[in-house]
Amino acid sequence: MKNLIFQAKKIITMNTSNPFATHVAVRGGRILDVGNLERLKNWGPFEIENRLSEKILMPGLVEGHAHSMEGTFWQKTYCGYYDRMDPNGVIWPGLKTRQAVVERLMEAEAQMGEPDNPLSGWQLDPIYFGDERLTRDDLDCVSKYRPIGIMHASGHILNVNTRALEIAGLLKHGINHPGIPLGDDGLPTGEIKGPEVMTAVGVHVGFDESLTNCDELGLRDFGKLCIRTGVTTITDLAAQLTNDSVAMMLRVTAEESFPVRIVALQYFMGFSPKDLVTNVLCLKKKSTDRLRLGAIKVVADGSIQGFSARIRWPGYYNGAPNGLWYITPEQLEDIFTLSLQSGLQVHTHTNGDQATQLAIEKLEKALESHPILDHRFTLQHCQLADAAQFRKMSKLGMCVNLFANHTYYWGDQHYNMTVGPERAKRMNACRTALDNAVPIAIHSDAPVTPLGPLFTAWCAINRRTASNRIQGEHERIDLKEALYAITLGAAYTLHLDHEVGSIESGKKADFTVLEDDPYDAGPNGIKDVRVWGTVQGGRVFAASDL
């Protein structure tokens, strides 16, 4: 078998001992060597792959926090505030008012058939509409007979109409649940918060499996989005991983045409800690190259912009009550302890600093009985952590995957409404994390924000809000650090840095193919660098072929 030598205008390797090159030799989907053609000829017979000769190659981008339901959600009605590209490259205009959301839903409803079939939408975020909240009355204007459900951008809140509440048995007085706000009439407003009640209602409005899982079409569309954004390894960071869904994912990812490696984490809900660990140990044995199984995702609290995150004193800036706990302290400690004992990694969602503190304290206690040196337990989002918490994370060997995109999409709202100026400036503190030797990745949390690691890098470098203010200048990182965070940094948090994240001998032949050089684009232009496609395991995928 001949070696395949990729020729490029420039190769950015992220390997400090060999930072740049023009050629990379590949055999069997792995990298033989990186350098110039004369050197690589010595590896034996070869063929030149020159389709990329005028392109820039860098390590395949690693998205350490995303969800495969991003692909499935595009089968529903897009209701987001910002313009967004779908898997086929079509741009959907953002909706700037509550009425615009209702009108798009009306258009979708008019094209539907059976009146009992649910109408599902996604990416709603009322925080952009000021004090206005979408209610069941708004959705009743779309239909009083068809169940309707609209998922919020955060993924932590669901809005439904009266019909959906009726079917779910929730249109009644006397409900006393923190996740079911009541109106002046004593009935639910139609806003449903937290996984417990969202799951119970979601099944009636088209959000059953798709609350956490993708379907086959969605998984394939997820792969298309990865090609368009240069991603070769991506997480499905909170999946139910039922027998049927795992079988489907194994079958689809095994196809030669499937373009990305998926790291799927078992969602903790629905299991006791002991059963959770037992199940994940069984899943781990089913791992393949393109479907990695055997890690756990825990969610400790909700979202800051949805006012369901748990934050410390002095609480929410606008006086909103503190958010929701999604797990008890005892459960979290048991999951950490059993996972360490079994050699499993846990990624824990903590948006608020109170939730972060709980995770730190419970991991510290678990490590006392099981002192694992290289556990790499990772806090996902970890948005409000302060310097003292980062210092403690460093001592405990923790990693963080910070939600850099939040500064752009919700930075103004955090400054003015949710946490106030001082705490908003420290949110997603990349600089503080690095200064305290805490390994970091940065992420999109797609579908919460659009998949696109180069844009995420721009967010971490510039910390500009949607109104173009710099928010938290002291937390900015430089271009090189940001590129590291979306390659080797993310790979490290997934225990994959020995396989992906840099272009060097022995690693997977995973490359992002760019039209422009990120270093020429610089800190301000990195988000505008054009993605040609990807190479994954030596297989070439062009976005133009989708």
Coordinates of C-alpha atoms in Angstrom, one line a residue:
M1 CA 0.0 0.0 0.0
K2 CA 1.4 3.4 -1.0
N3 CA 1.6 6.2 1.5
L4 CA -0.6 9.2 0.8
I5 CA 1.3 12.5 1.1
F6 CA -0.9 15.6 1.6
Q7 CA 0.6 18.8 0.1
A8 CA -0.5 22.1 1.5
K9 CA 0.4 25.7 1.2
K10 CA 1.0 25.6 5.0
I11 CA 0.5 23.1 7.8
I12 CA 0.0 24.4 11.3
T13 CA 0.9 21.4 13.4
M14 CA 0.4 22.6 17.0
N15 CA 3.5 20.5 17.7
T16 CA 6.1 22.9 19.3
S17 CA 9.0 20.8 18.1
N18 CA 7.9 21.0 14.5
P19 CA 5.4 23.9 14.3
F20 CA 5.0 24.4 10.5
A21 CA 5.4 22.2 7.4
T22 CA 4.2 21.8 3.8
H23 CA 3.6 18.0 3.6
V24 CA 2.2 15.3 5.8
A25 CA 2.5 11.6 5.1
V26 CA -0.4 9.3 6.0
R27 CA -0.7 5.5 6.1
G28 CA -3.8 3.6 7.2
G29 CA -5.5 6.8 8.5
R30 CA -2.6 7.7 10.8
I31 CA 0.2 10.2 10.4
L32 CA 3.6 8.8 9.4
D33 CA 5.6 12.0 9.4
V34 CA 5.3 15.8 8.9
G35 CA 7.8 18.0 7.0
N36 CA 8.8 18.6 3.4
L37 CA 8.4 16.3 0.4
E38 CA 12.1 15.3 0.2
R39 CA 12.0 14.0 3.8
L40 CA 8.7 12.1 3.5
K41 CA 9.8 10.3 0.3
N42 CA 12.0 8.2 2.5
W43 CA 9.0 6.3 4.0
G44 CA 8.6 4.4 0.7
P45 CA 6.2 4.4 -2.3
F46 CA 3.7 7.2 -2.2
E47 CA 1.0 9.2 -4.0
I48 CA 0.6 12.9 -3.7
E49 CA -2.8 14.3 -2.7
N50 CA -2.5 17.8 -4.2
R51 CA -6.2 18.9 -4.0
L52 CA -5.2 20.8 -0.9
S53 CA -2.0 22.3 -2.2
E54 CA -3.3 25.9 -1.9
K55 CA -5.0 25.3 1.4
I56 CA -4.0 25.7 5.0
L57 CA -4.0 22.6 7.2
M58 CA -4.3 22.6 10.9
P59 CA -5.2 19.8 13.4
G60 CA -8.8 18.7 13.1
L61 CA -10.8 20.9 15.4
V62 CA -12.1 19.3 18.6
E63 CA -15.4 20.5 20.0
G64 CA -15.5 19.4 23.6
H65 CA -19.0 20.4 24.4
A66 CA -21.8 19.8 21.9
H67 CA -24.9 17.7 21.4
S68 CA -25.9 15.5 18.5
M69 CA -29.5 16.8 18.8
E70 CA -28.2 19.9 17.0
G71 CA -28.7 17.8 13.8
T72 CA -32.2 16.5 14.8
F73 CA -33.4 20.0 15.9
W74 CA -33.1 21.2 12.3
Q75 CA -36.2 19.0 11.6
K76 CA -38.1 21.4 13.8
T77 CA -38.9 25.1 13.5
Y78 CA -36.0 27.5 14.1
C79 CA -37.0 30.3 16.5
G80 CA -33.7 31.8 17.4
Y81 CA -32.7 35.5 17.7
Y82 CA -29.6 35.3 15.5
D83 CA -29.3 34.2 11.9
R84 CA -28.1 30.6 11.7
M85 CA -26.9 28.2 9.0
D86 CA -28.5 24.7 8.8
P87 CA -26.7 21.5 7.8
N88 CA -27.4 22.2 4.1
G89 CA -25.8 25.6 4.2
V90 CA -29.1 27.6 4.2
I91 CA -29.2 30.7 6.4
W92 CA -32.3 31.1 8.6
P93 CA -33.0 34.7 9.6
G94 CA -33.1 35.4 13.3
L95 CA -36.4 36.5 14.9
K96 CA -36.1 39.8 16.8
T97 CA -39.5 40.0 18.5
R98 CA -41.9 37.8 20.3
Q99 CA -44.5 38.4 17.5
A100 CA -42.0 37.3 14.9
V101 CA -41.6 34.0 16.7
V102 CA -45.4 33.5 16.7
E103 CA -45.6 34.3 13.0
R104 CA -42.9 31.8 12.1
L105 CA -44.7 29.1 14.1
M106 CA -48.0 30.1 12.3
E107 CA -46.3 29.6 9.0
A108 CA -45.0 26.2 10.1
E109 CA -48.4 25.2 11.5
A110 CA -50.2 26.1 8.2
Q111 CA -48.0 23.5 6.4
M112 CA -48.8 20.7 8.8
G113 CA -51.4 18.0 8.3
E114 CA -53.0 16.0 11.2
P115 CA -54.2 18.4 13.9
D116 CA -53.0 16.2 16.7
N117 CA -49.4 16.1 15.5
P118 CA -47.2 18.3 17.7
L119 CA -45.5 21.5 16.4
S120 CA -42.0 21.7 17.8
G121 CA -39.7 24.7 17.7
W122 CA -36.2 25.4 19.1
Q123 CA -33.7 28.1 20.1
L124 CA -36.2 30.5 21.7
D125 CA -34.7 33.0 24.2
P126 CA -37.0 35.6 25.7
I127 CA -34.2 37.4 27.4
Y128 CA -33.7 39.3 24.2
F129 CA -37.3 40.6 24.4
G130 CA -36.7 42.5 27.7
D131 CA -39.3 41.8 30.3
E132 CA -41.6 39.9 27.9
R133 CA -42.0 36.2 28.5
L134 CA -43.6 33.9 26.0
T135 CA -46.8 32.3 27.5
R136 CA -49.3 29.6 26.6
D137 CA -51.6 32.4 25.4
D138 CA -49.0 33.4 22.8
L139 CA -48.7 29.8 21.6
D140 CA -52.5 29.4 21.7
C141 CA -52.6 32.0 18.9
V142 CA -50.8 29.5 16.7
S143 CA -53.1 26.7 17.6
K144 CA -55.5 25.8 20.5
Y145 CA -55.9 22.3 19.3
R146 CA -52.4 21.1 18.3
P147 CA -49.8 20.6 21.1
I148 CA -46.9 23.0 20.7
G149 CA -43.5 23.1 22.4
I150 CA -40.6 25.5 21.9
M151 CA -37.2 24.6 23.4
H152 CA -35.2 27.6 24.8
A153 CA -31.7 28.2 23.5
S154 CA -30.3 27.1 26.9
G155 CA -31.9 23.7 26.6
H156 CA -33.1 24.1 30.2
I157 CA -36.6 25.6 29.6
L158 CA -39.5 24.6 27.4
N159 CA -42.5 26.7 26.5
V160 CA -45.8 25.0 25.7
N161 CA -49.4 25.9 24.8
T162 CA -52.6 25.2 26.7
R163 CA -53.3 22.0 24.7
A164 CA -49.9 20.5 25.7
L165 CA -50.5 21.3 29.4
E166 CA -53.9 19.6 29.1
I167 CA -52.5 16.5 27.6
A168 CA -49.7 16.4 30.2
G169 CA -52.3 16.8 33.0
L170 CA -50.8 20.1 34.2
L171 CA -53.6 22.5 33.4
K172 CA -54.9 22.7 36.9
H173 CA -54.7 24.6 40.1
G174 CA -52.7 23.6 43.1
I175 CA -49.4 22.8 41.4
N176 CA -46.4 23.6 43.6
H177 CA -43.2 22.9 41.7
P178 CA -40.3 25.3 41.2
G179 CA -40.0 24.3 37.6
I180 CA -43.6 25.2 36.8
P181 CA -44.3 28.9 37.2
L182 CA -47.9 30.0 37.7
G183 CA -49.8 32.9 36.3
D184 CA -52.2 35.3 38.1
D185 CA -55.0 32.8 37.4
G186 CA -53.1 30.1 39.4
L187 CA -52.5 28.0 36.3
P188 CA -49.1 27.2 34.7
T189 CA -47.9 30.0 32.4
G190 CA -46.6 27.4 29.9
E191 CA -43.0 27.9 30.8
I192 CA -41.5 24.6 32.0
K193 CA -38.1 24.5 33.7
G194 CA -35.7 21.6 34.5
P195 CA -35.3 18.1 33.1
E196 CA -37.8 16.4 35.4
V197 CA -40.8 18.3 34.2
M198 CA -39.5 19.0 30.8
T199 CA -39.2 15.3 30.1
A200 CA -42.8 14.7 31.3
V201 CA -44.2 17.4 29.0
G202 CA -41.7 17.1 26.1
V203 CA -43.0 13.7 25.1
H204 CA -46.3 15.4 24.1
V205 CA -44.7 18.2 22.0
G206 CA -42.1 16.4 19.9
F207 CA -39.3 16.5 22.4
D208 CA -39.0 12.9 23.7
E209 CA -35.7 11.3 22.6
S210 CA -34.6 14.6 21.0
L211 CA -34.3 16.2 24.4
T212 CA -31.0 14.3 24.6
N213 CA -30.6 12.1 21.6
C214 CA -30.4 12.4 17.9
D215 CA -32.1 10.2 15.3
E216 CA -30.4 8.8 12.3
L217 CA -31.1 11.7 10.0
G218 CA -30.0 14.1 12.8
L219 CA -26.7 12.2 13.2
R220 CA -25.9 12.5 9.5
D221 CA -26.8 16.2 9.6
F222 CA -24.6 16.6 12.6
G223 CA -21.8 15.2 10.5
K224 CA -22.5 17.8 7.8
L225 CA -22.2 20.7 10.3
C226 CA -18.9 19.3 11.4
I227 CA -17.5 19.3 7.9
R228 CA -18.7 22.9 7.4
T229 CA -17.0 24.1 10.6
G230 CA -13.8 22.1 10.4
V231 CA -14.6 19.7 13.3
T232 CA -13.2 16.2 13.2
T233 CA -13.8 15.1 16.8
I234 CA -16.9 16.2 18.7
T235 CA -18.9 15.3 21.8
D236 CA -22.4 14.2 22.3
L237 CA -22.2 15.5 25.9
A238 CA -25.5 14.3 27.5
A239 CA -27.0 11.3 25.7
Q240 CA -29.4 8.7 27.0
L241 CA -27.5 6.1 25.1
T242 CA -30.3 3.5 25.0
N243 CA -29.6 0.2 23.4
D244 CA -31.4 1.3 20.2
S245 CA -29.6 4.7 20.0
V246 CA -26.2 3.1 20.6
A247 CA -26.9 0.5 17.9
M248 CA -27.9 3.2 15.5
M249 CA -24.8 5.3 16.3
L250 CA -22.5 2.4 15.9
R251 CA -24.0 1.5 12.6
V252 CA -23.9 5.1 11.2
T253 CA -20.5 6.0 12.5
A254 CA -19.0 2.8 11.0
E255 CA -20.0 3.9 7.5
E256 CA -17.0 5.0 5.4
S257 CA -18.7 8.2 4.5
F258 CA -19.3 9.3 8.1
P259 CA -16.9 12.2 8.7
V260 CA -16.4 12.7 12.4
R261 CA -15.4 11.0 15.6
I262 CA -18.1 11.3 18.3
V263 CA -17.4 11.1 22.0
A264 CA -20.8 10.3 23.6
L265 CA -21.3 10.7 27.3
Q266 CA -24.0 8.9 29.3
Y267 CA -26.4 11.4 30.9
F268 CA -26.8 10.7 34.6
M269 CA -30.6 11.1 35.0
G270 CA -32.7 7.9 35.3
F271 CA -30.0 5.9 37.1
S272 CA -28.8 5.3 40.6
P273 CA -25.1 6.2 40.9
K274 CA -24.2 2.5 41.1
D275 CA -26.3 1.6 38.1
L276 CA -25.0 4.6 36.2
V277 CA -21.4 3.4 36.6
T278 CA -22.2 -0.2 35.8
N279 CA -24.0 0.9 32.6
V280 CA -21.1 3.1 31.5
L281 CA -18.6 0.4 32.1
C282 CA -20.6 -1.9 29.7
L283 CA -20.9 0.9 27.1
K284 CA -17.1 1.5 27.2
K285 CA -16.6 -2.0 25.8
K286 CA -18.5 -1.1 22.7
S287 CA -16.3 1.9 21.8
T288 CA -15.0 2.1 18.2
D289 CA -12.6 4.6 16.6
R290 CA -15.5 6.9 15.5
L291 CA -17.8 6.3 18.5
R292 CA -16.1 6.6 21.9
L293 CA -18.1 5.5 24.9
G294 CA -17.3 5.2 28.6
A295 CA -17.7 8.6 30.3
I296 CA -20.4 10.3 32.4
K297 CA -22.2 13.7 32.1
V298 CA -23.7 15.2 35.3
V299 CA -25.8 18.4 35.3
A300 CA -25.7 20.2 38.6
D301 CA -27.8 23.3 37.8
G302 CA -29.6 25.2 35.0
S303 CA -28.7 28.3 32.9
I304 CA -27.8 31.8 34.0
Q305 CA -29.8 33.5 31.3
G306 CA -32.8 31.3 32.2
F307 CA -32.3 32.2 35.9
S308 CA -32.2 28.5 36.7
A309 CA -28.4 28.4 37.5
R310 CA -27.4 28.2 41.2
I311 CA -25.3 31.3 42.1
R312 CA -23.8 32.4 45.3
W313 CA -24.6 35.6 47.3
P314 CA -25.6 38.3 46.3
G315 CA -27.7 36.3 43.9
Y316 CA -29.2 37.5 40.6
Y317 CA -28.7 41.2 39.7
N318 CA -32.4 41.7 38.9
G319 CA -33.6 40.1 42.1
A320 CA -34.8 36.8 40.5
P321 CA -34.9 33.8 42.9
N322 CA -32.0 31.4 42.9
G323 CA -32.1 28.6 40.3
L324 CA -32.6 24.9 40.4
W325 CA -30.5 22.0 41.6
Y326 CA -30.6 19.1 39.2
I327 CA -28.8 16.7 41.6
T328 CA -28.4 16.2 45.3
P329 CA -25.0 16.6 47.0
E330 CA -25.1 13.0 48.0
Q331 CA -25.8 11.8 44.5
L332 CA -22.9 13.9 43.1
E333 CA -20.5 12.6 45.7
D334 CA -21.5 9.0 45.0
I335 CA -21.1 9.4 41.3
F336 CA -17.7 11.0 41.7
T337 CA -16.5 8.3 44.2
L338 CA -17.8 5.3 42.2
S339 CA -16.4 6.8 38.9
L340 CA -12.9 7.3 40.3
Q341 CA -13.0 3.8 41.8
S342 CA -14.0 2.4 38.3
G343 CA -11.6 4.5 36.2
L344 CA -14.3 6.5 34.5
Q345 CA -14.3 10.2 33.8
V346 CA -17.1 12.6 34.7
H347 CA -17.9 15.9 33.1
T348 CA -20.1 18.1 35.3
H349 CA -22.2 21.0 34.1
T350 CA -22.0 23.9 36.5
N351 CA -23.1 27.3 35.2
G352 CA -23.4 29.1 38.6
D353 CA -20.6 29.5 41.0
Q354 CA -22.6 27.8 43.8
A355 CA -22.9 24.7 41.6
T356 CA -19.1 24.9 40.8
Q357 CA -18.4 25.1 44.5
L358 CA -20.5 22.0 45.2
A359 CA -18.6 20.0 42.4
I360 CA -15.2 21.1 43.8
E361 CA -16.1 20.1 47.3
K362 CA -17.6 16.7 46.4
L363 CA -14.7 15.8 44.1
E364 CA -12.2 16.8 46.8
K365 CA -13.9 14.4 49.2
A366 CA -14.1 11.6 46.6
L367 CA -10.4 12.0 45.9
E368 CA -9.6 11.5 49.6
S369 CA -10.7 7.9 49.3
H370 CA -9.6 7.4 45.7
P371 CA -6.6 9.7 45.0
I372 CA -6.3 9.3 41.2
L373 CA -3.5 11.5 39.7
D374 CA -4.8 11.9 36.1
H375 CA -8.6 11.8 36.4
R376 CA -9.2 15.0 34.3
F377 CA -12.7 15.5 35.8
T378 CA -13.9 18.5 33.8
L379 CA -16.3 21.3 34.7
Q380 CA -18.4 22.2 31.7
H381 CA -19.4 25.9 31.3
C382 CA -18.1 26.8 34.8
Q383 CA -19.1 30.3 33.9
L384 CA -19.0 32.2 37.1
A385 CA -16.0 30.6 38.8
D386 CA -13.8 33.1 40.7
A387 CA -10.0 33.0 41.1
A388 CA -10.2 31.1 44.4
Q389 CA -12.2 28.4 42.8
F390 CA -9.7 28.1 39.9
R391 CA -6.8 27.8 42.4
K392 CA -8.7 24.9 44.1
M393 CA -9.4 23.2 40.7
S394 CA -5.7 23.3 39.9
K395 CA -4.8 21.6 43.2
L396 CA -7.4 18.9 42.5
G397 CA -6.3 18.2 38.9
M398 CA -9.5 19.4 37.4
C399 CA -10.1 20.7 33.9
V400 CA -12.6 23.3 32.6
N401 CA -14.3 23.7 29.3
L402 CA -15.4 27.4 29.3
F403 CA -18.4 28.7 27.4
A404 CA -16.5 31.5 25.5
N405 CA -19.4 32.1 23.1
H406 CA -21.6 33.3 26.0
T407 CA -19.8 36.7 26.1
Y408 CA -20.9 37.4 22.6
Y409 CA -24.5 36.0 22.7
W410 CA -25.5 37.0 26.2
G411 CA -22.7 39.2 27.6
D412 CA -24.9 42.4 27.5
Q413 CA -27.7 40.6 29.2
H414 CA -25.4 39.3 31.9
Y415 CA -24.0 42.8 32.5
N416 CA -27.4 44.5 32.7
M417 CA -29.7 41.8 34.0
T418 CA -28.5 38.5 35.3
V419 CA -25.3 38.9 37.3
G420 CA -24.3 42.6 37.0
P421 CA -21.2 44.3 35.8
E422 CA -18.5 42.9 38.1
R423 CA -19.4 39.2 37.8
A424 CA -20.1 39.6 34.1
K425 CA -16.6 40.7 33.5
R426 CA -15.1 37.6 35.0
M427 CA -17.5 35.1 33.3
N428 CA -15.8 32.3 31.3
A429 CA -12.4 33.3 32.8
C430 CA -9.9 31.8 30.3
R431 CA -7.0 33.9 31.4
T432 CA -7.5 33.2 35.1
A433 CA -7.8 29.5 34.4
L434 CA -4.6 29.4 32.4
D435 CA -2.7 31.6 35.0
N436 CA -3.7 29.0 37.6
A437 CA -2.5 26.1 35.5
V438 CA -6.0 24.7 35.0
P439 CA -6.2 22.9 31.6
I440 CA -8.9 24.6 29.4
A441 CA -11.0 24.0 26.4
I442 CA -13.6 26.4 25.0
H443 CA -16.9 25.4 23.4
S444 CA -20.2 26.3 21.6
D445 CA -22.5 23.9 23.4
A446 CA -24.3 23.5 20.0
P447 CA -27.2 23.7 19.6
V448 CA -27.2 26.3 22.4
T449 CA -25.0 28.5 20.1
P450 CA -23.9 27.6 16.6
L451 CA -21.1 25.1 16.1
G452 CA -17.9 26.8 15.0
P453 CA -14.7 26.5 16.9
L454 CA -13.0 29.4 15.0
F455 CA -15.7 31.7 16.1
T456 CA -15.4 30.4 19.7
A457 CA -11.7 31.2 19.5
W458 CA -12.5 34.7 18.4
C459 CA -14.9 35.1 21.4
A460 CA -12.2 34.0 23.9
I461 CA -9.6 36.2 22.3
N462 CA -11.7 39.4 22.0
R463 CA -14.5 39.0 24.6
R464 CA -16.8 41.3 22.6
T465 CA -20.5 41.3 23.2
A466 CA -23.2 41.5 20.6
S467 CA -23.2 45.3 21.1
N468 CA -19.4 45.3 20.4
R469 CA -18.3 46.1 23.9
I470 CA -15.2 44.5 25.3
Q471 CA -16.4 42.8 28.5
G472 CA -13.6 41.5 30.8
E473 CA -10.5 42.6 28.9
H474 CA -8.3 41.0 31.7
E475 CA -9.7 37.6 30.8
R476 CA -8.7 37.6 27.1
I477 CA -6.3 35.0 25.8
D478 CA -4.1 35.3 22.7
L479 CA -4.5 33.7 19.3
K480 CA -2.1 30.8 19.9
E481 CA -3.7 30.0 23.2
A482 CA -7.2 30.0 21.6
L483 CA -6.1 27.7 18.8
Y484 CA -4.6 25.3 21.4
A485 CA -7.9 25.4 23.3
I486 CA -9.9 24.2 20.3
T487 CA -7.4 21.5 19.4
L488 CA -5.1 20.0 22.0
G489 CA -6.9 21.7 24.9
A490 CA -10.2 20.1 24.1
A491 CA -8.6 16.8 23.3
Y492 CA -6.9 16.8 26.7
T493 CA -10.3 17.1 28.5
L494 CA -11.5 14.0 26.6
H495 CA -8.3 11.9 27.3
L496 CA -7.6 12.0 23.6
D497 CA -4.6 14.2 23.3
H498 CA -2.4 11.2 22.5
E499 CA -4.6 10.6 19.4
V500 CA -5.8 14.0 18.1
G501 CA -5.2 17.7 18.6
S502 CA -1.9 18.1 16.8
I503 CA -0.4 17.0 13.5
E504 CA 2.5 14.7 14.4
S505 CA 3.7 11.2 13.9
G506 CA 1.5 8.4 15.3
K507 CA -1.7 10.5 15.6
K508 CA -4.9 10.2 13.6
A509 CA -4.8 11.9 10.2
D510 CA -7.4 14.4 11.2
F511 CA -7.0 17.9 9.6
T512 CA -9.1 21.0 9.3
V513 CA -8.7 22.4 5.8
L514 CA -8.8 26.2 5.6
E515 CA -8.9 28.7 2.8
D516 CA -7.1 31.3 4.9
D517 CA -4.2 31.3 7.4
P518 CA -5.4 32.0 11.0
Y519 CA -2.2 33.7 11.8
D520 CA -2.6 36.1 8.9
A521 CA -6.2 36.7 9.9
G522 CA -5.1 37.6 13.4
P523 CA -7.1 38.0 16.6
N524 CA -9.9 40.1 15.0
G525 CA -10.2 38.1 11.8
I526 CA -10.1 34.5 13.1
K527 CA -13.9 34.2 13.0
D528 CA -13.9 35.0 9.3
V529 CA -11.4 32.3 8.3
R530 CA -13.1 30.2 5.6
V531 CA -13.4 26.4 6.1
W532 CA -12.9 24.3 3.0
G533 CA -13.7 21.0 4.7
T534 CA -11.9 18.3 6.7
V535 CA -9.7 15.3 6.5
Q536 CA -10.7 12.6 9.0
G537 CA -8.7 9.5 9.3
G538 CA -7.1 10.3 6.0
R539 CA -10.5 10.6 4.3
V540 CA -11.2 14.0 2.5
F541 CA -14.5 15.7 3.0
A542 CA -15.2 19.0 1.1
A543 CA -18.0 21.2 2.3
S544 CA -18.8 22.0 -1.3
D545 CA -19.8 18.4 -1.9
L546 CA -22.5 18.4 0.8

